[in-house]
Short mmCIF file of C-alpha atoms in Angstrom, two decimals:
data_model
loop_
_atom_site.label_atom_id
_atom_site.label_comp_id
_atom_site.label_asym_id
_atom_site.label_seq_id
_atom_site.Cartn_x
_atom_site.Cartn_y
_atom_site.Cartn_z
CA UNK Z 1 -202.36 -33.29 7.80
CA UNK Z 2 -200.31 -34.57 5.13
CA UNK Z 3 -199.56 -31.86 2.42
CA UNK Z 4 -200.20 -31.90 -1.42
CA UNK Z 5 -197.03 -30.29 -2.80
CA UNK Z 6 -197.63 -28.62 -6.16
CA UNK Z 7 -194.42 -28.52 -7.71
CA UNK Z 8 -194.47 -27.02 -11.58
CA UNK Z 9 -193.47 -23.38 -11.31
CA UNK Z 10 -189.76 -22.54 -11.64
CA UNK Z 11 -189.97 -19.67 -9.40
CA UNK Z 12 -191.69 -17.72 -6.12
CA UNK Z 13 -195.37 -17.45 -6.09
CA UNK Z 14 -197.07 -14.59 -6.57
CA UNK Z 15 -200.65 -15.28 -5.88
CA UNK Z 16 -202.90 -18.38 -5.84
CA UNK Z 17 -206.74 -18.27 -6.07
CA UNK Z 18 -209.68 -21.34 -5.87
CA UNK Z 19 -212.80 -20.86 -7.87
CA UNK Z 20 -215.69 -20.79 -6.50
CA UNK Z 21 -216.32 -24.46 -6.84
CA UNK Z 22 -213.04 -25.21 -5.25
CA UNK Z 23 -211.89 -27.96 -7.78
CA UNK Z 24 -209.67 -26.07 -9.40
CA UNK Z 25 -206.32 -23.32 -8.50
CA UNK Z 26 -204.91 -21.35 -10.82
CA UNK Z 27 -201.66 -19.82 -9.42
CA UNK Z 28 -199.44 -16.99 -10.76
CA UNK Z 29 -195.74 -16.76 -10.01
CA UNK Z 30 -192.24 -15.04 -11.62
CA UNK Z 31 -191.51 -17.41 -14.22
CA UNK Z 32 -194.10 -16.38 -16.38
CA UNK Z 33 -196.63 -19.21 -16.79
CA UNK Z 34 -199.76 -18.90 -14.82
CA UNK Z 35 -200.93 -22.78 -14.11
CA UNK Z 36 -203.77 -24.56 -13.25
CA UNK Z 37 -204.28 -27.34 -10.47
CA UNK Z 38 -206.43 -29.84 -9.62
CA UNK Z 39 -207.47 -29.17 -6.17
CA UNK Z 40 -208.13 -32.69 -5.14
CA UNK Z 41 -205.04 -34.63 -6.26
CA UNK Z 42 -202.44 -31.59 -6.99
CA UNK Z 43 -202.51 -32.86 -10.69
CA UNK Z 44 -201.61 -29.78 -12.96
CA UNK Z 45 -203.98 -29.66 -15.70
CA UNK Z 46 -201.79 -26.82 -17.88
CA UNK Z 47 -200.30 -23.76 -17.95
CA UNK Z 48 -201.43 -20.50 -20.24
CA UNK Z 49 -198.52 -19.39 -22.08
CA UNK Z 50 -198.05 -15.82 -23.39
CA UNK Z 51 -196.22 -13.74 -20.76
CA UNK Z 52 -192.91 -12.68 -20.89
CA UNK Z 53 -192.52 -11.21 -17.46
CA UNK Z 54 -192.85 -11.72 -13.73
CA UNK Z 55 -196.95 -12.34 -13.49
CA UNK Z 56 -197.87 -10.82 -10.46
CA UNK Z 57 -201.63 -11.34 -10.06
CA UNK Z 58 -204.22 -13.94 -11.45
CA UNK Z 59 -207.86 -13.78 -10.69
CA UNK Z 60 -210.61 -16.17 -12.65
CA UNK Z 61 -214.48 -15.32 -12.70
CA UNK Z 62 -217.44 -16.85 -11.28
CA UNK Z 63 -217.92 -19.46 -13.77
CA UNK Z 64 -214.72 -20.51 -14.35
CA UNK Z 65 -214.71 -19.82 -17.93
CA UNK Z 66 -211.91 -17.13 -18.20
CA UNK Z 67 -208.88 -15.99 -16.60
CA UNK Z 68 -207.12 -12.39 -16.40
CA UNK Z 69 -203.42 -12.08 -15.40
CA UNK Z 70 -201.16 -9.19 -14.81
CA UNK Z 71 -197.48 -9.21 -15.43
CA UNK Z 72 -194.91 -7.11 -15.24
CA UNK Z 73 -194.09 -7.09 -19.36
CA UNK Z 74 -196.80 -4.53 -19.23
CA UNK Z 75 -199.63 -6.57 -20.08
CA UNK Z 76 -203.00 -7.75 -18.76
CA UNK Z 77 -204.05 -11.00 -20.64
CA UNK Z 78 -207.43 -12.67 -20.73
CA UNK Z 79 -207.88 -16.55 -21.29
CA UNK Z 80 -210.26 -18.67 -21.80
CA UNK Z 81 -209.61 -21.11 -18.99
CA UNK Z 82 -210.95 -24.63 -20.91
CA UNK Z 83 -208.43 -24.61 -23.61
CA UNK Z 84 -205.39 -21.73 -21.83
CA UNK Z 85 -205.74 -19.83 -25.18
CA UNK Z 86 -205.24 -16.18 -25.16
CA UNK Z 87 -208.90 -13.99 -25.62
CA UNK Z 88 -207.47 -10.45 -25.36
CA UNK Z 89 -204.29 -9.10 -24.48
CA UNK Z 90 -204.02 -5.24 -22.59
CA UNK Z 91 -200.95 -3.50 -23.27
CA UNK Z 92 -200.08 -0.94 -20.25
CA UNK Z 93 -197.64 1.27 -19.88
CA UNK Z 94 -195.84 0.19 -16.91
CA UNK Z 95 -196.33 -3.75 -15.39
CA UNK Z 96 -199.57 -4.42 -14.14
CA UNK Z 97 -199.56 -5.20 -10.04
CA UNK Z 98 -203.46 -6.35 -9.48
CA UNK Z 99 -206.23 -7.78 -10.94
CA UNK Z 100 -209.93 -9.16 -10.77
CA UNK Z 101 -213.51 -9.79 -11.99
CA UNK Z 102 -216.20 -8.18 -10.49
CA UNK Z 103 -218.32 -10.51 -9.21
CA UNK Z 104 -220.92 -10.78 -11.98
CA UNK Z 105 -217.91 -11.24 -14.24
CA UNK Z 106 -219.10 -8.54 -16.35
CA UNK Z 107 -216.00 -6.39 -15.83
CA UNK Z 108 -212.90 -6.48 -14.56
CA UNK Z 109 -210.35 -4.33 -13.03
CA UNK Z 110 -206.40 -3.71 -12.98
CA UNK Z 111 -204.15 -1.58 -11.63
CA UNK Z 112 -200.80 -0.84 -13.46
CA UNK Z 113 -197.38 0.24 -11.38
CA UNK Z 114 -195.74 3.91 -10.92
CA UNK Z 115 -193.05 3.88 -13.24
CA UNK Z 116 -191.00 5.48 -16.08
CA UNK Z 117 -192.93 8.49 -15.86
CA UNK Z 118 -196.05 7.02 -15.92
CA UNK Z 119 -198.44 7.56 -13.14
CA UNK Z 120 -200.15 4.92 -10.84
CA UNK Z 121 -203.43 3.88 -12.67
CA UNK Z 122 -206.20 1.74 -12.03
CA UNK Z 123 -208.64 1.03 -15.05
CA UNK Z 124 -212.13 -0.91 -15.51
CA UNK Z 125 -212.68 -2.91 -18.36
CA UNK Z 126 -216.01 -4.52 -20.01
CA UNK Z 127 -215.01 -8.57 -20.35
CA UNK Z 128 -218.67 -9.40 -21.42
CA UNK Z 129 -216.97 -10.14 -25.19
CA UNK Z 130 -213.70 -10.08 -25.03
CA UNK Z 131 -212.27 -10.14 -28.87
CA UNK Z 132 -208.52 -8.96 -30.17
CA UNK Z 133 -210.39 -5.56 -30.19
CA UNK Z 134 -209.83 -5.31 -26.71
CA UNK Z 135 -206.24 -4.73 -26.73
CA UNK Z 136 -207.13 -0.70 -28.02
CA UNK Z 137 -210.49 -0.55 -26.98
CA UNK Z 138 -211.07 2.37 -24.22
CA UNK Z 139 -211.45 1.01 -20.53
CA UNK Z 140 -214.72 1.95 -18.98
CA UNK Z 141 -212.79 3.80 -16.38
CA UNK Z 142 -209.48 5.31 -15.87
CA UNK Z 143 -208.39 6.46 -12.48
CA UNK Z 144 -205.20 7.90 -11.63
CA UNK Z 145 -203.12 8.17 -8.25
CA UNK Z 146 -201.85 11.18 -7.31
CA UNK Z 147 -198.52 11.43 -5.10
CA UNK Z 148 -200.05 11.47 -2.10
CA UNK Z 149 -202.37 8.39 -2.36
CA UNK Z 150 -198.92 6.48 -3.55
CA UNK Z 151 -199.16 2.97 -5.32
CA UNK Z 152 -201.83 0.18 -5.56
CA UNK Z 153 -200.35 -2.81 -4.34
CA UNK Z 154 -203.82 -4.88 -3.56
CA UNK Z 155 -207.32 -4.44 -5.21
CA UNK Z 156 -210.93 -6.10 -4.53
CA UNK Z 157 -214.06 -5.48 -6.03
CA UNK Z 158 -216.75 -4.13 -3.12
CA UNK Z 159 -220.45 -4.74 -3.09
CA UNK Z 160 -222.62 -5.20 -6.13
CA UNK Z 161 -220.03 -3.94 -8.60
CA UNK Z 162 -220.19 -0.48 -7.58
CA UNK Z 163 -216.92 -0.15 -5.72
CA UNK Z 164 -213.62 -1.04 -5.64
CA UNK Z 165 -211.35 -1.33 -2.48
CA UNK Z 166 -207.61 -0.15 -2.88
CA UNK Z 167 -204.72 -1.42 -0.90
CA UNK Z 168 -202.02 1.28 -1.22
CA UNK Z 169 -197.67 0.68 -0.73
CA UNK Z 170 -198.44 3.91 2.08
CA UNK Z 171 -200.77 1.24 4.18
CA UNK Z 172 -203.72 3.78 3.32
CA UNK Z 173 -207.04 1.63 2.07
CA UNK Z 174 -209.42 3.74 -0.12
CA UNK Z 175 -213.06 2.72 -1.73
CA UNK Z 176 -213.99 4.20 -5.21
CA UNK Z 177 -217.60 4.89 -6.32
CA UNK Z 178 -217.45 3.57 -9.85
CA UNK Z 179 -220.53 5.27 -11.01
CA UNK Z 180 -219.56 9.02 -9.48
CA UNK Z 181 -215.84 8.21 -10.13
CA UNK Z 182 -214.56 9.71 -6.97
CA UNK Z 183 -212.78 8.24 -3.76
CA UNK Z 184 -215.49 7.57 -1.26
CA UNK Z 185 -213.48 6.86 1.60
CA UNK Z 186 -209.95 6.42 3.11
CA UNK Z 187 -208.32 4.71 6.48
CA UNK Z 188 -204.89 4.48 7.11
CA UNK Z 189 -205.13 1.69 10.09
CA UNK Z 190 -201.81 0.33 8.67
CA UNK Z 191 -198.78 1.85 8.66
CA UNK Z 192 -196.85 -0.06 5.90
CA UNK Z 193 -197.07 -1.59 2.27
CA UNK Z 194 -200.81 -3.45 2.15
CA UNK Z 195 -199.73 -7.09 1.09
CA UNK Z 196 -202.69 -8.47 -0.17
CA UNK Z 197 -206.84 -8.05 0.81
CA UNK Z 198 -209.11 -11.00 0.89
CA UNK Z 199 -212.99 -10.74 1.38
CA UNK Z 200 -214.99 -12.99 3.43
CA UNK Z 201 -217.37 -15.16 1.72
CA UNK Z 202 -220.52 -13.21 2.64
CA UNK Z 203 -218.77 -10.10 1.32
CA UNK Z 204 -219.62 -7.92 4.20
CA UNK Z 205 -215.84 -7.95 5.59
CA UNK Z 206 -212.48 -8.28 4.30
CA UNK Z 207 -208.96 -9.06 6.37
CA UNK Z 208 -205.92 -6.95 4.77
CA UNK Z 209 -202.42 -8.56 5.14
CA UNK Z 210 -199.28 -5.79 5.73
CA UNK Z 211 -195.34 -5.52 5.93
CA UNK Z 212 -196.23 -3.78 9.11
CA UNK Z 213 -196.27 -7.48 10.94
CA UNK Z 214 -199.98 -7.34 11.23
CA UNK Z 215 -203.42 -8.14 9.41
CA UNK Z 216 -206.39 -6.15 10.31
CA UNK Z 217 -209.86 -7.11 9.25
CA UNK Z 218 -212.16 -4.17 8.02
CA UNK Z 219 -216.10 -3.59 7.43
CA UNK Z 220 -216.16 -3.76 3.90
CA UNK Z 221 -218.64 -0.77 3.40
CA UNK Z 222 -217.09 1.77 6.21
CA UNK Z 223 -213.47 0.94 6.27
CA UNK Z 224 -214.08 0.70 9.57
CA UNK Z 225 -211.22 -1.70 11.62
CA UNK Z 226 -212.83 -4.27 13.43
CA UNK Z 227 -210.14 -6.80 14.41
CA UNK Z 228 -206.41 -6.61 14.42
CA UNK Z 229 -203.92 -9.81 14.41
CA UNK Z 230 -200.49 -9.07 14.96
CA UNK Z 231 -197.03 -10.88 14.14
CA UNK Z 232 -193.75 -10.05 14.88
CA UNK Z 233 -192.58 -11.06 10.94
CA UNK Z 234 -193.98 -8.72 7.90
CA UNK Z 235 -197.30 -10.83 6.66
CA UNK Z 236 -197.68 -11.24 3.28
CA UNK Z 237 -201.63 -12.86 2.78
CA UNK Z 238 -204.41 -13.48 5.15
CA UNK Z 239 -207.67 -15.21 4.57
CA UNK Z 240 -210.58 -16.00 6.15
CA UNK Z 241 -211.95 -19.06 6.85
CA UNK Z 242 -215.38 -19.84 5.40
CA UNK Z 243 -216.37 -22.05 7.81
CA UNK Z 244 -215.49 -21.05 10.95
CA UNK Z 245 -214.66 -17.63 12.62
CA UNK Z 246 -210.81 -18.08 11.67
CA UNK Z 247 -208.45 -16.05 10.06
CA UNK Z 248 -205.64 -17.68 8.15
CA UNK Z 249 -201.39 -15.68 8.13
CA UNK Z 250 -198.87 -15.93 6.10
CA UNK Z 251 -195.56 -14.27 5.84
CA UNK Z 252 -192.29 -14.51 7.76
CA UNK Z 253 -189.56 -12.15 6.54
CA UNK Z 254 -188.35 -10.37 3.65
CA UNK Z 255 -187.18 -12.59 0.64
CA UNK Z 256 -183.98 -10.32 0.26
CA UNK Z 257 -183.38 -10.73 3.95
CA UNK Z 258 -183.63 -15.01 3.90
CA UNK Z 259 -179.80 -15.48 3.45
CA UNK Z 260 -178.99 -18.57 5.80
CA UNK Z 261 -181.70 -18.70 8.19
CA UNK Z 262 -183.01 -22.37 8.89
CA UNK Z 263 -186.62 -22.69 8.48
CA UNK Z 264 -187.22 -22.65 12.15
CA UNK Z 265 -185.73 -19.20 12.40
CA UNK Z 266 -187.61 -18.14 9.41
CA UNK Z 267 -191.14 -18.29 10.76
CA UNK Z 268 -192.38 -19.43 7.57
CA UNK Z 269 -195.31 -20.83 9.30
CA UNK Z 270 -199.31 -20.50 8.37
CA UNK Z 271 -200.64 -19.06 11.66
CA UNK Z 272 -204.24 -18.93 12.35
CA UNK Z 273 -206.17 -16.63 14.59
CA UNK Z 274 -209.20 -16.61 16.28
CA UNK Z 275 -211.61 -14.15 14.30
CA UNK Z 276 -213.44 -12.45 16.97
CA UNK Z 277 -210.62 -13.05 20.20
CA UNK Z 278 -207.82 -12.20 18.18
CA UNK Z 279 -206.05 -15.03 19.55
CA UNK Z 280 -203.49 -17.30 17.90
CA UNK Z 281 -204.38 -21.21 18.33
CA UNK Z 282 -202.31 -23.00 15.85
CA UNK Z 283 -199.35 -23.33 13.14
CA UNK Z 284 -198.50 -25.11 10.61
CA UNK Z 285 -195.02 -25.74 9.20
CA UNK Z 286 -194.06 -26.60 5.40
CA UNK Z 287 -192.62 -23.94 3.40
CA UNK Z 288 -188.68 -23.33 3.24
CA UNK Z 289 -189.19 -19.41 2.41
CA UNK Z 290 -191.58 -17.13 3.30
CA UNK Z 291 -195.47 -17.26 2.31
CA UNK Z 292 -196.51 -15.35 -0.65
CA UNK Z 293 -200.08 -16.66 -0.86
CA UNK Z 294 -202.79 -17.84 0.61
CA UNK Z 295 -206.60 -18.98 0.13
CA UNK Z 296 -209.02 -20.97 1.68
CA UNK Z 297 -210.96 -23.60 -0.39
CA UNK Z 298 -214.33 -22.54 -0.32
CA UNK Z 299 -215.69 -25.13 1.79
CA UNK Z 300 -213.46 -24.40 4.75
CA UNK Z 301 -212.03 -27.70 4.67
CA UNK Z 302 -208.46 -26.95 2.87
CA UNK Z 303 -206.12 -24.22 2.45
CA UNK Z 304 -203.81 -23.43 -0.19
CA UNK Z 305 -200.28 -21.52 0.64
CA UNK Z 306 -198.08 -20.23 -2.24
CA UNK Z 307 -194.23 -19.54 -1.50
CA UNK Z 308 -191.25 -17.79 -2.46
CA UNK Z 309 -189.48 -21.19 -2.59
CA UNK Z 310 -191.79 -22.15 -5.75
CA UNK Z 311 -194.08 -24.58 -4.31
CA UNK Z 312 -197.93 -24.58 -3.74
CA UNK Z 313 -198.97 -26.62 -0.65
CA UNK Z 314 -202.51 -27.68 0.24
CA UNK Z 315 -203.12 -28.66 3.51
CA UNK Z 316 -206.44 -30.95 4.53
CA UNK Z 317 -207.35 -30.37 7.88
CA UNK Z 318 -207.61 -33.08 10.21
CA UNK Z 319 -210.68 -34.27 12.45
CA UNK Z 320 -209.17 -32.21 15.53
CA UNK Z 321 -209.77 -28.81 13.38
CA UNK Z 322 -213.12 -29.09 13.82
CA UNK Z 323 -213.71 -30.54 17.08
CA UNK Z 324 -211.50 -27.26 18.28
CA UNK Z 325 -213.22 -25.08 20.76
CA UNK Z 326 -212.07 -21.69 22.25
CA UNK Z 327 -212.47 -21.96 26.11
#
């Protein structure tokens, strides 16, 4: 298993995502230049320049035409992915924390942070021609937070572009009806800051990542908790595996906390679990800080980690992955 290490940002990860082919990944991170990668070779193909802040989330549609990033200089930007040129740029009025197309790629969502006054908001946008119009155009929906329901810190789009799943700093999880604007649901499984949510491929369950040292996987209609995986570090992304019934950590602890640890004492390790026994069956070493980020390529065959030392890594798995069997 000999790593690709995609060196190019300046600082930590924030988020890394595949398309759905899996040639390409487009990663965010705190020096304000989203890039993308070639999957294959860990070329970098560019970078889409316009940010002047910390961009926190990336998220690119089905057909890999276009891009949206969130930042923290208050904006959401859209870009056209072929050429990195900027299609529409979002002011906000605090910086923006999530992001994604819906999976038609008709809209797309964001949720901005509670701050200066401003409350915790999450808004849906038409992308179906995106122009310099959009930057004062109304969003299609504007939801706020109240107090209690505390800040979005993870987002996906549910089930035929009717919901949205919420990941809140409180550990709550809440689904919105889009069309009746209301909060449909709400579990609070988890009992610190959501991390990051990641659905399966078939869309009918999602794993949620937490600082509460575990990931929990959840029915993606009900909320309900199937699974839990626990950790004894805070775990910042989980994934699932496409191709097999494995779930994919990564954490290890707090960046504020990694003063002169060595990596062994770090646990900076990708740790995967069986899906169904809840079992952990393997690790793998690489990063020198904790794990910000992580996806599966969408054949199952690779994984991608993102980390607060700057680097992207993508592991191949070996022959022995496969021929693995839980007794």
């Amino acid at each position: 298993m000999k790593p690709l290490m995609l060196q190019g940002h300046q600082r930590a990860i924030t988020q890394i995502k595949y398309n759905r082919e899996g040639d390409l990944i487009f990663s965010s991170a705190k020096d304000s230049k989203p890039c993308v990668w070639y999957s294959l070779n860990g070329e970098r193909l560019g970078t889409f320049n316009g940010h002047i802040g910390a961009v926190w989330c990336v998220d690119v549609d089905w057909t890999t035409t276009r891009l949206i990033t969130g930042a923290g200089d208050m904006n959401t930007f859209l870009w056209d992915v072929e050429t990195g040129t900027a299609l529409g740029k979002i002011p906000c009025n605090s910086s923006v924390r999530t992001c994604n197309f819906s999976f038609s790629g008709n809209q797309a969502s964001y949720s901005t942070d509670r701050a200066m006054n401003h409350p915790c908001e999450l808004f849906v946008i038409d992308v179906r021609n995106i122009d310099a119009s959009i930057s004062s155009a109304d969003p299609v929906l504007k939801l706020t937070m109240n107090e209690q329901q505390s800040k979005i810190t993870s987002m996906l789009w549910g089930a035929l572009d009717e919901t949205v799943i919420t990941g809140h700093e409180n550990g709550s999880l809440r689904i919105w009806d889009l069309r009746a604007v209301k909060e449909l649901n709400s579990v609070n499984d988890h009992t610190a800051s959501i991390t990051d949510m990641q659905m399966s491929s078939d869309g009918t369950m999602f794993v949620s990542s937490s600082k509460d040292c575990s990931a929990k996987l959840f029915d993606s209609d009900s909320l309900m908790c199937l699974k839990t995986f626990k950790t004894e570090r805070p775990v910042n992304s989980a994934c699932i595996s496409p191709l097999f019934e494995h779930v994919a950590l990564g954490g290890g602890q707090d960046a504020m906390e990694v003063t002169t640890t060595s990596t062994q004492a770090g646990k900076f390790d990708s740790r995967f679990f069986h899906l169904v026994y809840e079992e952990e069956f393997a690790r793998v070493k690489g990063h020198f800080g904790p794990i910000n980020s992580m996806a599966f390529h969408p054949d199952g065959k690779s994984f991608a980690t993102g980390g607060e030392d700057g680097f992207v890594r993508i592991q191949v798995f070996d022959s022995s992955y496969y021929e693995h069997t839980f007794e």
